[in-house]
């Protein structure tokens, strides 16, 4: 029987491996890019824009995924990678690895989708936390919201694609393991139950050689004293007168 580890990688393993790698890599890349419009900010504060540009204030800030929810996608990526290893290397844990890969991919993709769909809510939460500072500057939260722009970075999209690929790989691995289960069960049925293999059927008995017949004794020619075949008793001596 050929070892499963010697077989080439299948499509579910390739898709799951790429998805797990993208989840992990995307977690370290930029998730959010915040840019400030200097002219609008200076107009809002009522100062010369040159003062802001010359003050050394960064007008563009990037935030990596690991600084926020990217820590969770990193965790999901590691789980997905473990699932791929189980599918590829452990014959008895392929189904468990497929489930791990599927769940990790779905969780990672849903987290990225949640980040994208709740963009405005997250901005409002950040502004509410900075409400006291804005009040001291005499700036309202709604007005300050028009000063900067928030764009999702490549890391978030990379993690999203990775989660989708991992989920697809998990689904394909589950389907392939389910289709292979009946054949595997039928092949292993004789050795299941007691832990011992079924005894081999007895070999057919060899045919017995025919019994040797004793050699026939040679017949001696009849003599005059011997009666001729068909002669009635009493006539051994010849003819009567």
Short mmCIF file of C-alpha atoms in Angstrom, two decimals, residues 56-224:
data_model
loop_
_atom_site.label_atom_id
_atom_site.label_comp_id
_atom_site.label_asym_id
_atom_site.label_seq_id
_atom_site.Cartn_x
_atom_site.Cartn_y
_atom_site.Cartn_z
CA UNK A 56 6.25 67.54 11.76
CA UNK A 57 2.78 66.10 12.18
CA UNK A 58 2.37 62.95 10.14
CA UNK A 59 -0.39 63.41 7.60
CA UNK A 60 -0.53 59.71 6.75
CA UNK A 61 -0.51 56.87 9.26
CA UNK A 62 -0.57 53.14 8.57
CA UNK A 63 -1.71 50.53 11.05
CA UNK A 64 -0.67 46.89 10.78
CA UNK A 65 -3.16 44.13 11.37
CA UNK A 66 -1.34 42.80 14.42
CA UNK A 67 -2.01 46.13 16.13
CA UNK A 68 -5.71 45.29 16.14
CA UNK A 69 -7.91 42.43 15.04
CA UNK A 70 -5.14 41.06 12.85
CA UNK A 71 -4.05 39.06 15.89
CA UNK A 72 -7.16 36.94 15.47
CA UNK A 73 -6.58 36.33 11.76
CA UNK A 74 -3.03 35.31 12.63
CA UNK A 75 -4.42 32.74 15.05
CA UNK A 76 -6.90 31.48 12.47
CA UNK A 77 -4.11 31.20 9.93
CA UNK A 78 -2.05 29.01 12.26
CA UNK A 79 -5.08 26.77 12.90
CA UNK A 80 -5.68 26.48 9.15
CA UNK A 81 -2.04 25.55 8.60
CA UNK A 82 -2.28 22.80 11.23
CA UNK A 83 -5.38 21.50 9.44
CA UNK A 84 -3.50 21.33 6.13
CA UNK A 85 -0.66 19.40 7.79
CA UNK A 86 -3.12 16.89 9.23
CA UNK A 87 -4.78 16.40 5.85
CA UNK A 88 -1.46 15.87 4.09
CA UNK A 89 0.49 13.83 6.66
CA UNK A 90 -1.89 11.99 9.00
CA UNK A 91 -4.14 9.48 7.25
CA UNK A 92 -6.41 8.92 10.26
CA UNK A 93 -6.91 12.66 10.93
CA UNK A 94 -7.82 13.91 7.47
CA UNK A 95 -11.43 14.64 8.38
CA UNK A 96 -10.43 16.49 11.56
CA UNK A 97 -7.90 18.52 9.59
CA UNK A 98 -10.52 19.38 6.98
CA UNK A 99 -12.90 20.62 9.70
CA UNK A 100 -10.14 22.73 11.27
CA UNK A 101 -9.26 24.21 7.88
CA UNK A 102 -12.89 25.01 7.08
CA UNK A 103 -13.69 26.63 10.43
CA UNK A 104 -10.48 28.68 10.52
CA UNK A 105 -11.04 29.93 6.98
CA UNK A 106 -14.66 30.89 7.63
CA UNK A 107 -13.76 32.66 10.88
CA UNK A 108 -10.92 34.60 9.26
CA UNK A 109 -13.01 35.65 6.28
CA UNK A 110 -15.96 36.72 8.45
CA UNK A 111 -13.68 38.82 10.65
CA UNK A 112 -12.30 40.65 7.62
CA UNK A 113 -15.80 41.21 6.24
CA UNK A 114 -16.88 42.56 9.62
CA UNK A 115 -13.98 45.02 9.58
CA UNK A 116 -14.99 46.32 6.16
CA UNK A 117 -18.71 46.60 6.86
CA UNK A 118 -18.29 48.34 10.23
CA UNK A 119 -15.86 50.99 9.03
CA UNK A 120 -18.08 53.96 9.87
CA UNK A 121 -19.01 52.55 13.26
CA UNK A 122 -15.35 52.12 14.17
CA UNK A 123 -14.56 55.67 13.11
CA UNK A 124 -17.39 57.00 15.26
CA UNK A 125 -16.14 55.01 18.23
CA UNK A 126 -12.64 56.43 17.78
CA UNK A 127 -14.01 59.98 17.57
CA UNK A 128 -16.14 59.48 20.65
CA UNK A 129 -13.08 58.41 22.60
CA UNK A 130 -11.32 61.61 21.48
CA UNK A 131 -14.31 63.79 22.29
CA UNK A 132 -12.62 65.62 25.18
CA UNK A 133 -9.56 66.51 23.10
CA UNK A 134 -11.70 67.77 20.24
CA UNK A 135 -13.79 69.84 22.63
CA UNK A 136 -10.66 71.54 23.94
CA UNK A 137 -9.74 72.45 20.35
CA UNK A 138 -13.23 73.76 19.73
CA UNK A 139 -13.86 71.19 16.99
CA UNK A 140 -16.93 69.01 16.72
CA UNK A 141 -16.64 65.30 15.95
CA UNK A 142 -18.67 65.61 12.75
CA UNK A 143 -16.47 68.43 11.46
CA UNK A 144 -13.28 66.60 12.33
CA UNK A 145 -14.60 63.53 10.54
CA UNK A 146 -14.40 65.44 7.25
CA UNK A 147 -10.72 66.22 7.81
CA UNK A 148 -9.30 62.72 7.50
CA UNK A 149 -10.00 59.69 5.37
CA UNK A 150 -9.68 56.01 6.23
CA UNK A 151 -8.76 53.39 3.63
CA UNK A 152 -8.31 49.68 4.12
CA UNK A 153 -4.84 48.41 3.40
CA UNK A 154 -3.60 45.42 1.45
CA UNK A 155 -3.21 43.31 4.57
CA UNK A 156 -6.95 43.17 5.22
CA UNK A 157 -7.73 42.13 1.64
CA UNK A 158 -4.94 39.56 1.70
CA UNK A 159 -6.32 38.01 4.86
CA UNK A 160 -9.84 38.03 3.39
CA UNK A 161 -8.72 36.14 0.28
CA UNK A 162 -6.76 33.74 2.47
CA UNK A 163 -9.80 32.99 4.60
CA UNK A 164 -11.94 32.29 1.55
CA UNK A 165 -9.32 29.97 0.04
CA UNK A 166 -8.89 28.12 3.33
CA UNK A 167 -12.64 27.60 3.60
CA UNK A 168 -12.83 26.30 0.02
CA UNK A 169 -9.95 23.93 0.69
CA UNK A 170 -11.69 22.65 3.82
CA UNK A 171 -14.94 22.00 1.95
CA UNK A 172 -13.12 20.14 -0.83
CA UNK A 173 -11.17 18.07 1.69
CA UNK A 174 -14.38 17.09 3.48
CA UNK A 175 -16.00 16.07 0.22
CA UNK A 176 -13.02 13.97 -0.84
CA UNK A 177 -12.76 12.26 2.56
CA UNK A 178 -16.49 11.47 2.54
CA UNK A 179 -16.29 9.90 -0.93
CA UNK A 180 -13.31 7.79 0.10
CA UNK A 181 -14.87 6.50 3.33
CA UNK A 182 -17.04 3.63 1.87
CA UNK A 183 -14.14 2.13 -0.09
CA UNK A 184 -11.85 2.33 2.92
CA UNK A 185 -14.46 0.76 5.19
CA UNK A 186 -15.08 -2.11 2.83
CA UNK A 187 -11.38 -2.83 2.50
CA UNK A 188 -10.81 -2.86 6.26
CA UNK A 189 -13.97 -4.73 7.32
CA UNK A 190 -12.32 -8.20 7.66
CA UNK A 191 -9.86 -6.97 10.28
CA UNK A 192 -12.24 -4.84 12.36
CA UNK A 193 -13.98 -5.92 15.54
CA UNK A 194 -11.52 -8.15 17.41
CA UNK A 195 -8.32 -6.47 16.30
CA UNK A 196 -7.09 -9.60 14.50
CA UNK A 197 -7.09 -10.21 10.78
CA UNK A 198 -9.49 -12.78 9.41
CA UNK A 199 -7.84 -16.22 8.97
CA UNK A 200 -6.79 -17.13 5.47
CA UNK A 201 -8.91 -19.83 3.78
CA UNK A 202 -7.33 -23.31 3.82
CA UNK A 203 -5.43 -24.37 0.73
CA UNK A 204 -7.18 -27.01 -1.40
CA UNK A 205 -5.98 -30.55 -0.71
CA UNK A 206 -3.73 -32.09 -3.32
CA UNK A 207 -5.38 -34.95 -5.24
CA UNK A 208 -4.37 -38.44 -4.07
CA UNK A 209 -2.40 -40.49 -6.64
CA UNK A 210 -4.24 -43.62 -7.89
CA UNK A 211 -3.37 -46.85 -6.12
CA UNK A 212 -0.80 -48.94 -7.98
CA UNK A 213 -2.19 -52.21 -9.34
CA UNK A 214 -0.07 -55.33 -8.76
CA UNK A 215 1.52 -56.65 -11.94
CA UNK A 216 -0.38 -59.52 -13.55
CA UNK A 217 1.28 -62.93 -13.29
CA UNK A 218 2.20 -64.47 -16.65
CA UNK A 219 -0.02 -67.35 -17.68
CA UNK A 220 1.73 -70.68 -18.38
CA UNK A 221 0.68 -72.67 -21.48
CA UNK A 222 -1.68 -75.57 -20.79
CA UNK A 223 -0.19 -79.11 -20.56
CA UNK A 224 -1.66 -82.47 -21.44
#
